[in-house]
Short mmCIF file of N, CA and C in Angstrom, two decimals:
data_model
loop_
_atom_site.label_atom_id
_atom_site.label_comp_id
_atom_site.label_asym_id
_atom_site.label_seq_id
_atom_site.Cartn_x
_atom_site.Cartn_y
_atom_site.Cartn_z
N MET A 1 336.87 21.67 241.08
CA MET A 1 335.85 21.48 242.10
C MET A 1 336.67 21.28 243.48
N ALA A 2 337.72 20.65 243.63
CA ALA A 2 338.34 20.51 244.83
C ALA A 2 338.75 21.83 245.58
N GLU A 3 338.87 22.82 244.67
CA GLU A 3 339.31 24.18 245.27
C GLU A 3 338.22 24.67 246.22
N PHE A 4 336.96 24.12 246.19
CA PHE A 4 336.01 24.59 247.12
C PHE A 4 336.02 23.88 248.30
N LEU A 5 336.77 22.86 248.49
CA LEU A 5 336.93 22.14 249.85
C LEU A 5 337.86 22.86 250.74
N SER A 6 337.61 22.90 252.03
CA SER A 6 338.50 23.53 253.00
C SER A 6 339.82 22.53 253.07
N ASP A 7 340.80 23.18 253.67
CA ASP A 7 341.99 22.34 253.89
C ASP A 7 341.71 21.20 254.73
N GLU A 8 340.88 21.33 255.72
CA GLU A 8 340.58 20.17 256.59
C GLU A 8 339.84 19.12 255.79
N GLN A 9 338.93 19.56 254.91
CA GLN A 9 338.24 18.54 254.11
C GLN A 9 339.19 17.79 253.12
N ILE A 10 340.14 18.51 252.56
CA ILE A 10 341.10 17.93 251.66
C ILE A 10 342.00 16.91 252.47
N ASN A 11 342.32 17.28 253.68
CA ASN A 11 343.14 16.40 254.54
C ASN A 11 342.33 15.12 254.80
N ASP A 12 341.15 15.31 255.08
CA ASP A 12 340.24 14.25 255.40
C ASP A 12 340.13 13.11 254.20
N VAL A 13 340.07 13.73 252.98
CA VAL A 13 339.92 12.98 251.81
C VAL A 13 341.28 12.26 251.59
N GLN A 14 342.42 12.95 251.73
CA GLN A 14 343.75 12.33 251.54
C GLN A 14 343.95 11.25 252.67
N GLU A 15 343.48 11.45 253.85
CA GLU A 15 343.73 10.50 254.93
C GLU A 15 342.91 9.17 254.64
N ALA A 16 341.59 9.44 254.14
CA ALA A 16 340.68 8.24 253.85
C ALA A 16 341.39 7.48 252.63
N PHE A 17 341.89 8.22 251.71
CA PHE A 17 342.34 7.56 250.52
C PHE A 17 343.66 6.80 250.91
N ARG A 18 344.54 7.40 251.72
CA ARG A 18 345.79 6.81 252.05
C ARG A 18 345.67 5.52 252.93
N LEU A 19 344.46 5.31 253.60
CA LEU A 19 344.14 4.23 254.47
C LEU A 19 344.17 2.95 253.51
N PHE A 20 343.80 3.16 252.27
CA PHE A 20 343.69 2.06 251.27
C PHE A 20 344.74 2.03 250.21
N ASP A 21 345.48 3.03 250.27
CA ASP A 21 346.65 3.15 249.32
C ASP A 21 347.84 2.25 249.98
N LYS A 22 347.78 0.99 249.93
CA LYS A 22 348.76 0.19 250.63
C LYS A 22 350.26 0.34 250.24
N LYS A 23 350.37 0.69 248.86
CA LYS A 23 351.73 0.75 248.34
C LYS A 23 352.25 2.26 248.30
N GLY A 24 351.39 3.12 248.66
CA GLY A 24 351.80 4.53 248.60
C GLY A 24 352.04 5.06 247.10
N GLU A 25 351.19 4.50 246.26
CA GLU A 25 351.30 5.01 244.88
C GLU A 25 350.27 5.87 244.35
N ASN A 26 349.53 6.42 245.26
CA ASN A 26 348.45 7.33 245.05
C ASN A 26 347.26 6.68 244.19
N GLN A 27 347.07 5.41 244.42
CA GLN A 27 345.99 4.71 243.81
C GLN A 27 345.54 3.63 244.76
N ILE A 28 344.26 3.36 244.57
CA ILE A 28 343.60 2.23 245.39
C ILE A 28 342.92 1.30 244.56
N SER A 29 342.50 0.20 245.10
CA SER A 29 341.78 -0.81 244.37
C SER A 29 340.31 -0.26 244.29
N GLY A 30 339.81 -0.62 243.08
CA GLY A 30 338.35 -0.19 242.91
C GLY A 30 337.38 -0.76 243.98
N ASN A 31 337.84 -1.95 244.44
CA ASN A 31 337.09 -2.75 245.40
C ASN A 31 336.99 -1.93 246.85
N ASP A 32 337.87 -1.00 247.02
CA ASP A 32 337.90 -0.30 248.29
C ASP A 32 337.09 1.01 248.14
N MET A 33 336.61 1.30 247.06
CA MET A 33 335.91 2.71 246.92
C MET A 33 334.76 2.96 247.77
N THR A 34 333.98 1.86 247.95
CA THR A 34 332.78 2.09 248.84
C THR A 34 333.22 2.43 250.18
N MET A 35 334.16 1.80 250.75
CA MET A 35 334.75 2.02 252.13
C MET A 35 335.42 3.43 252.24
N VAL A 36 336.08 3.91 251.18
CA VAL A 36 336.56 5.36 251.06
C VAL A 36 335.45 6.29 251.27
N PHE A 37 334.34 6.10 250.46
CA PHE A 37 333.18 6.97 250.44
C PHE A 37 332.61 6.99 251.82
N GLN A 38 332.49 5.73 252.49
CA GLN A 38 331.85 5.62 253.81
C GLN A 38 332.76 6.32 254.80
N ALA A 39 334.04 6.17 254.68
CA ALA A 39 334.96 6.94 255.68
C ALA A 39 334.84 8.46 255.66
N LEU A 40 334.23 8.89 254.47
CA LEU A 40 334.11 10.28 254.35
C LEU A 40 332.65 10.69 254.51
N ASN A 41 331.89 9.81 255.17
CA ASN A 41 330.43 10.01 255.46
C ASN A 41 329.61 10.17 254.22
N CYS A 42 329.95 9.64 253.16
CA CYS A 42 329.21 9.81 251.95
C CYS A 42 328.71 8.40 251.54
N ASN A 43 327.55 8.04 252.01
CA ASN A 43 326.96 6.69 251.65
C ASN A 43 326.65 6.65 250.23
N VAL A 44 326.94 5.57 249.48
CA VAL A 44 326.62 5.39 248.10
C VAL A 44 325.95 4.00 247.94
N SER A 45 324.99 4.06 246.96
CA SER A 45 324.44 2.79 246.56
C SER A 45 325.27 2.02 245.65
N MET A 46 325.01 0.78 245.38
CA MET A 46 325.74 -0.02 244.44
C MET A 46 325.68 0.55 243.05
N SER A 47 324.45 1.12 242.57
CA SER A 47 324.26 1.78 241.46
C SER A 47 325.14 2.95 241.27
N GLU A 48 325.15 3.78 242.26
CA GLU A 48 325.96 5.00 242.33
C GLU A 48 327.47 4.69 242.05
N MET A 49 327.90 3.56 242.92
CA MET A 49 329.24 3.28 242.82
C MET A 49 329.66 2.63 241.53
N SER A 50 328.70 1.99 240.82
CA SER A 50 329.05 1.53 239.56
C SER A 50 329.20 2.71 238.56
N ASP A 51 328.36 3.74 238.70
CA ASP A 51 328.61 4.95 237.91
C ASP A 51 329.90 5.71 238.17
N TYR A 52 330.24 5.70 239.45
CA TYR A 52 331.53 6.40 239.71
C TYR A 52 332.78 5.48 239.18
N MET A 53 332.53 4.30 239.28
CA MET A 53 333.71 3.45 238.82
C MET A 53 333.92 3.55 237.25
N GLN A 54 332.82 3.86 236.51
CA GLN A 54 332.84 4.05 235.00
C GLN A 54 333.63 5.29 234.81
N ILE A 55 333.46 6.23 235.64
CA ILE A 55 334.14 7.45 235.61
C ILE A 55 335.58 7.39 235.93
N LEU A 56 335.90 6.70 237.02
CA LEU A 56 337.14 6.74 237.66
C LEU A 56 338.09 5.64 237.24
N ASP A 57 337.52 4.66 236.55
CA ASP A 57 338.21 3.58 236.01
C ASP A 57 337.66 3.09 234.63
N PRO A 58 337.76 4.02 233.80
CA PRO A 58 337.09 3.63 232.46
C PRO A 58 337.70 2.53 231.66
N HIS A 59 338.97 2.33 231.92
CA HIS A 59 339.62 1.17 231.24
C HIS A 59 339.61 -0.14 231.99
N ARG A 60 338.91 -0.09 233.13
CA ARG A 60 338.68 -1.34 233.97
C ARG A 60 340.01 -1.89 234.46
N THR A 61 340.95 -1.06 234.91
CA THR A 61 342.22 -1.55 235.39
C THR A 61 342.13 -2.20 236.81
N GLY A 62 341.09 -1.76 237.55
CA GLY A 62 340.85 -2.23 238.88
C GLY A 62 341.42 -1.25 239.84
N THR A 63 341.97 -0.11 239.38
CA THR A 63 342.54 0.86 240.32
C THR A 63 341.94 2.24 240.04
N VAL A 64 342.05 3.10 241.08
CA VAL A 64 341.58 4.44 241.08
C VAL A 64 342.65 5.37 241.52
N GLN A 65 343.00 6.30 240.68
CA GLN A 65 344.06 7.25 240.97
C GLN A 65 343.53 8.37 241.96
N TYR A 66 344.32 8.84 242.81
CA TYR A 66 343.95 9.95 243.80
C TYR A 66 343.57 11.20 242.83
N SER A 67 344.32 11.52 241.89
CA SER A 67 344.08 12.72 241.17
C SER A 67 342.67 12.68 240.40
N ASP A 68 342.23 11.57 240.10
CA ASP A 68 340.89 11.41 239.51
C ASP A 68 339.86 11.39 240.55
N PHE A 69 340.13 10.81 241.69
CA PHE A 69 339.17 10.61 242.82
C PHE A 69 338.82 12.01 243.40
N LEU A 70 339.81 12.89 243.56
CA LEU A 70 339.52 14.06 244.42
C LEU A 70 338.54 14.96 243.81
N PRO A 71 338.45 15.21 242.62
CA PRO A 71 337.28 16.13 242.07
C PRO A 71 335.98 15.55 242.20
N VAL A 72 336.00 14.05 242.12
CA VAL A 72 334.68 13.40 242.20
C VAL A 72 334.06 13.46 243.64
N ILE A 73 334.94 13.25 244.54
CA ILE A 73 334.60 13.19 246.04
C ILE A 73 334.31 14.63 246.47
N ALA A 74 335.03 15.56 245.90
CA ALA A 74 334.79 16.97 246.27
C ALA A 74 333.43 17.45 245.94
N LYS A 75 333.03 17.00 244.65
CA LYS A 75 331.66 17.23 244.13
C LYS A 75 330.60 16.58 245.10
N ARG A 76 330.88 15.33 245.50
CA ARG A 76 329.92 14.54 246.29
C ARG A 76 329.83 15.21 247.63
N ILE A 77 330.96 15.68 248.29
CA ILE A 77 330.97 16.28 249.59
C ILE A 77 330.32 17.62 249.50
N GLN A 78 330.38 18.41 248.47
CA GLN A 78 329.66 19.67 248.27
C GLN A 78 328.18 19.40 248.19
N HIS A 79 327.81 18.38 247.35
CA HIS A 79 326.44 18.03 247.24
C HIS A 79 325.77 17.66 248.44
N LYS A 80 326.52 16.85 249.32
CA LYS A 80 326.00 16.48 250.60
C LYS A 80 325.82 17.60 251.56
N GLU A 81 326.70 18.53 251.54
CA GLU A 81 326.74 19.70 252.36
C GLU A 81 325.46 20.63 252.00
N THR A 82 325.23 20.75 250.63
CA THR A 82 324.12 21.48 250.21
C THR A 82 322.66 20.84 250.71
N ILE A 83 322.74 19.43 250.58
CA ILE A 83 321.54 18.76 251.02
C ILE A 83 321.36 19.08 252.52
N ASP A 84 322.40 18.83 253.31
CA ASP A 84 322.33 18.90 254.79
C ASP A 84 321.95 20.36 255.09
N ASP A 85 322.40 21.42 254.39
CA ASP A 85 322.05 22.82 254.69
C ASP A 85 320.60 23.01 254.42
N LEU A 86 320.04 22.46 253.30
CA LEU A 86 318.71 22.58 252.95
C LEU A 86 317.76 21.84 253.94
N ILE A 87 318.16 20.74 254.40
CA ILE A 87 317.33 20.00 255.40
C ILE A 87 317.36 20.77 256.73
N LYS A 88 318.48 21.32 257.13
CA LYS A 88 318.50 22.18 258.37
C LYS A 88 317.72 23.36 258.28
N ALA A 89 317.62 24.05 257.12
CA ALA A 89 316.84 25.26 256.86
C ALA A 89 315.32 24.87 256.99
N PHE A 90 314.94 23.82 256.39
CA PHE A 90 313.52 23.49 256.40
C PHE A 90 313.12 23.03 257.78
N GLN A 91 314.06 22.40 258.39
CA GLN A 91 313.71 21.74 259.91
C GLN A 91 313.40 22.93 260.78
N VAL A 92 313.96 24.10 260.57
CA VAL A 92 313.76 25.33 261.41
C VAL A 92 312.34 25.65 261.45
N PHE A 93 311.63 25.51 260.19
CA PHE A 93 310.18 25.90 259.97
C PHE A 93 309.31 24.63 260.35
N ASP A 94 309.87 23.55 260.55
CA ASP A 94 309.11 22.28 260.76
C ASP A 94 308.85 22.22 262.16
N LYS A 95 307.88 22.90 262.80
CA LYS A 95 307.62 22.90 264.23
C LYS A 95 307.22 21.67 264.76
N ASP A 96 306.66 20.68 263.86
CA ASP A 96 306.13 19.42 264.43
C ASP A 96 307.11 18.29 264.06
N HIS A 97 308.27 18.76 263.52
CA HIS A 97 309.21 17.73 263.25
C HIS A 97 308.70 16.50 262.43
N LYS A 98 308.02 16.75 261.45
CA LYS A 98 307.34 15.68 260.77
C LYS A 98 307.92 15.46 259.27
N GLY A 99 308.76 16.43 258.94
CA GLY A 99 309.34 16.33 257.64
C GLY A 99 308.53 16.97 256.51
N THR A 100 307.55 17.69 256.92
CA THR A 100 306.62 18.46 256.04
C THR A 100 306.44 19.81 256.33
N LEU A 101 306.20 20.67 255.23
CA LEU A 101 305.79 22.05 255.40
C LEU A 101 304.53 22.26 254.44
N THR A 102 303.87 23.35 254.65
CA THR A 102 302.71 23.73 253.80
C THR A 102 303.31 24.37 252.47
N PRO A 103 302.60 24.42 251.44
CA PRO A 103 303.16 25.15 250.32
C PRO A 103 303.28 26.62 250.59
N ASP A 104 302.42 27.15 251.40
CA ASP A 104 302.68 28.68 251.80
C ASP A 104 304.00 28.78 252.50
N GLU A 105 304.36 27.84 253.36
CA GLU A 105 305.57 28.02 254.17
C GLU A 105 306.77 27.93 253.08
N PHE A 106 306.75 26.92 252.14
CA PHE A 106 307.74 26.96 251.18
C PHE A 106 307.85 28.20 250.39
N ARG A 107 306.66 28.62 249.93
CA ARG A 107 306.72 30.03 249.14
C ARG A 107 307.37 31.08 250.03
N HIS A 108 307.02 31.23 251.31
CA HIS A 108 307.58 32.24 252.16
C HIS A 108 309.10 31.99 252.21
N ILE A 109 309.45 30.83 252.58
CA ILE A 109 310.93 30.62 252.79
C ILE A 109 311.77 30.98 251.61
N LEU A 110 311.31 30.37 250.49
CA LEU A 110 312.11 30.49 249.29
C LEU A 110 312.04 31.75 248.44
N SER A 111 311.14 32.58 248.99
CA SER A 111 310.97 33.94 248.33
C SER A 111 311.60 35.01 249.14
N HIS A 112 312.03 34.59 250.47
CA HIS A 112 312.52 35.64 251.24
C HIS A 112 313.93 35.38 251.88
N PHE A 113 314.32 34.09 251.77
CA PHE A 113 315.66 33.77 252.49
C PHE A 113 316.54 33.13 251.37
N GLY A 114 317.94 33.47 251.58
CA GLY A 114 318.97 32.82 250.71
C GLY A 114 318.77 33.28 249.35
N GLU A 115 318.98 32.39 248.32
CA GLU A 115 318.82 32.70 246.94
C GLU A 115 317.33 32.79 246.62
N ILE A 116 316.98 34.09 246.45
CA ILE A 116 315.47 34.31 246.23
C ILE A 116 314.95 33.69 244.93
N MET A 117 313.84 32.88 245.13
CA MET A 117 313.17 32.22 243.92
C MET A 117 311.90 33.01 243.63
N GLU A 118 311.52 32.86 242.38
CA GLU A 118 310.21 33.42 241.95
C GLU A 118 309.19 32.33 242.38
N VAL A 119 307.89 33.02 242.79
CA VAL A 119 306.85 32.14 243.23
C VAL A 119 306.43 31.08 242.20
N ALA A 120 306.45 31.44 240.92
CA ALA A 120 306.07 30.40 239.93
C ALA A 120 307.03 29.22 239.89
N GLU A 121 308.34 29.51 240.01
CA GLU A 121 309.24 28.53 240.09
C GLU A 121 309.16 27.62 241.33
N ILE A 122 308.82 28.23 242.46
CA ILE A 122 308.65 27.53 243.77
C ILE A 122 307.46 26.59 243.47
N ASP A 123 306.23 27.12 242.98
CA ASP A 123 305.10 26.17 242.74
C ASP A 123 305.33 25.15 241.71
N GLU A 124 306.27 25.28 240.79
CA GLU A 124 306.65 24.19 239.90
C GLU A 124 307.28 23.06 240.71
N TYR A 125 308.33 23.46 241.58
CA TYR A 125 309.00 22.51 242.41
C TYR A 125 307.91 21.78 243.42
N ILE A 126 307.05 22.56 244.02
CA ILE A 126 305.96 21.98 244.90
C ILE A 126 305.20 20.97 244.08
N GLN A 127 304.69 21.32 242.90
CA GLN A 127 303.85 20.28 242.17
C GLN A 127 304.65 19.06 241.85
N GLU A 128 305.92 19.24 241.44
CA GLU A 128 306.72 18.04 241.11
C GLU A 128 307.02 17.21 242.32
N ALA A 129 307.36 17.82 243.42
CA ALA A 129 307.59 17.10 244.69
C ALA A 129 306.45 16.43 245.19
N ASP A 130 305.18 16.87 244.97
CA ASP A 130 303.94 16.37 245.29
C ASP A 130 303.61 15.14 244.57
N LEU A 131 304.13 15.12 243.30
CA LEU A 131 303.92 14.05 242.33
C LEU A 131 304.89 12.92 242.73
N LYS A 132 306.20 13.23 242.95
CA LYS A 132 307.25 12.36 243.23
C LYS A 132 307.20 11.76 244.58
N SER A 133 306.88 12.55 245.50
CA SER A 133 307.02 12.16 246.95
C SER A 133 305.84 12.72 247.77
N PRO A 134 304.65 12.32 247.37
CA PRO A 134 303.54 12.85 248.06
C PRO A 134 303.41 12.51 249.60
N HIS A 135 302.87 13.58 250.40
CA HIS A 135 302.55 13.12 251.78
C HIS A 135 301.24 12.74 251.90
N LEU A 136 300.94 11.44 252.25
CA LEU A 136 299.73 10.80 252.27
C LEU A 136 299.13 10.53 253.77
N ARG A 137 297.86 10.46 253.75
CA ARG A 137 297.16 9.93 254.94
C ARG A 137 297.19 8.53 254.95
N ALA A 138 296.77 7.74 256.01
CA ALA A 138 296.70 6.39 256.11
C ALA A 138 295.88 5.77 254.97
N ASP A 139 294.77 6.48 254.57
CA ASP A 139 293.91 6.02 253.64
C ASP A 139 294.40 6.31 252.20
N GLY A 140 295.52 6.84 252.02
CA GLY A 140 296.17 7.09 250.75
C GLY A 140 295.89 8.51 250.15
N SER A 141 295.05 9.26 250.81
CA SER A 141 294.70 10.61 250.20
C SER A 141 295.81 11.60 250.60
N LYS A 142 295.95 12.57 249.78
CA LYS A 142 297.04 13.51 250.02
C LYS A 142 296.63 14.51 251.22
N THR A 143 297.65 14.92 251.89
CA THR A 143 297.46 15.82 253.13
C THR A 143 297.42 17.27 252.75
N GLY A 144 298.11 17.60 251.67
CA GLY A 144 298.21 18.96 251.27
C GLY A 144 299.47 19.53 251.75
N LEU A 145 300.24 18.77 252.49
CA LEU A 145 301.57 19.12 253.01
C LEU A 145 302.62 18.63 251.92
N VAL A 146 303.79 19.20 252.03
CA VAL A 146 304.90 18.89 250.99
C VAL A 146 306.10 18.25 251.87
N ASN A 147 306.46 17.02 251.46
CA ASN A 147 307.59 16.38 252.06
C ASN A 147 308.82 17.20 251.71
N TYR A 148 309.56 17.77 252.66
CA TYR A 148 310.66 18.61 252.11
C TYR A 148 311.93 17.82 251.69
N MET A 149 311.97 16.41 252.04
CA MET A 149 312.96 15.71 251.42
C MET A 149 312.66 15.48 249.91
N GLY A 150 311.40 15.28 249.59
CA GLY A 150 311.03 15.16 248.20
C GLY A 150 311.32 16.51 247.56
N PHE A 151 310.94 17.59 248.10
CA PHE A 151 311.11 18.84 247.54
C PHE A 151 312.65 19.17 247.30
N ILE A 152 313.50 18.70 248.20
CA ILE A 152 314.95 18.91 248.00
C ILE A 152 315.36 18.12 246.73
N GLY A 153 314.90 16.91 246.75
CA GLY A 153 315.24 15.98 245.60
C GLY A 153 314.86 16.62 244.34
N VAL A 154 313.73 17.29 244.19
CA VAL A 154 313.23 17.89 242.99
C VAL A 154 314.10 19.08 242.68
N MET A 155 314.40 19.93 243.72
CA MET A 155 315.21 21.15 243.45
C MET A 155 316.69 20.73 243.03
N LEU A 156 317.21 19.75 243.54
CA LEU A 156 318.58 19.20 243.22
C LEU A 156 318.59 18.22 242.05
N ASP A 157 317.40 17.84 241.43
CA ASP A 157 317.37 16.82 240.57
C ASP A 157 318.04 15.42 240.91
N LEU A 158 317.56 15.01 242.08
CA LEU A 158 318.01 13.78 242.67
C LEU A 158 317.28 12.50 242.16
N SER A 159 317.85 11.32 242.09
CA SER A 159 317.10 10.24 241.80
C SER A 159 316.32 9.78 243.03
N GLU A 160 315.37 8.81 242.89
CA GLU A 160 314.59 8.43 243.98
C GLU A 160 315.52 7.75 245.05
N GLU A 161 316.42 7.08 244.53
CA GLU A 161 317.48 6.31 245.40
C GLU A 161 318.17 7.38 246.24
N GLU A 162 318.66 8.50 245.61
CA GLU A 162 319.31 9.49 246.34
C GLU A 162 318.51 10.19 247.37
N ILE A 163 317.21 10.44 247.07
CA ILE A 163 316.27 10.97 247.98
C ILE A 163 316.07 10.14 249.23
N MET A 164 316.02 8.75 248.91
CA MET A 164 315.88 7.84 250.09
C MET A 164 317.05 7.94 250.92
N ASN A 165 318.27 8.16 250.47
CA ASN A 165 319.47 8.09 251.22
C ASN A 165 319.75 9.52 251.89
N MET A 166 318.96 10.48 251.79
CA MET A 166 319.20 11.75 252.35
C MET A 166 318.85 11.72 253.89
N GLY A 167 319.43 12.69 254.45
CA GLY A 167 319.28 12.88 255.92
C GLY A 167 319.84 11.76 256.76
#
């Protein structure tokens, strides 16, 4: 996974990790993990950090090795870039800057640009996004618009917590 990061990104990861590697042993305290993620502009919730620590420190030694950390953070950085790219793409079509698009706009965008999707697949994502993250009027009725943060969350199979932390 780290092979997909640019040299600059790898240098940024090494630099952030080294800030907390006080002894120069290519390991850091698990307690410093949240700050390393934040230094790399990857905000994580307590729940996500707990999940990462189970992966990175399965024997609960209290330390995380750089060699274990790099592929995990590389995946997180790529995931964040994918989300950011999708948000930017949808914002181009969001003329009112309200975070919503019509179902027809989604169908047009996703069936004509980038990795082309079938309309049936797009419609499934729209329906699921409308269920998970509906765009509502003040009275609670649906507007017919689709929140593109919710749509991205459905496309990338994100948790509600991850959707709330996007953007």
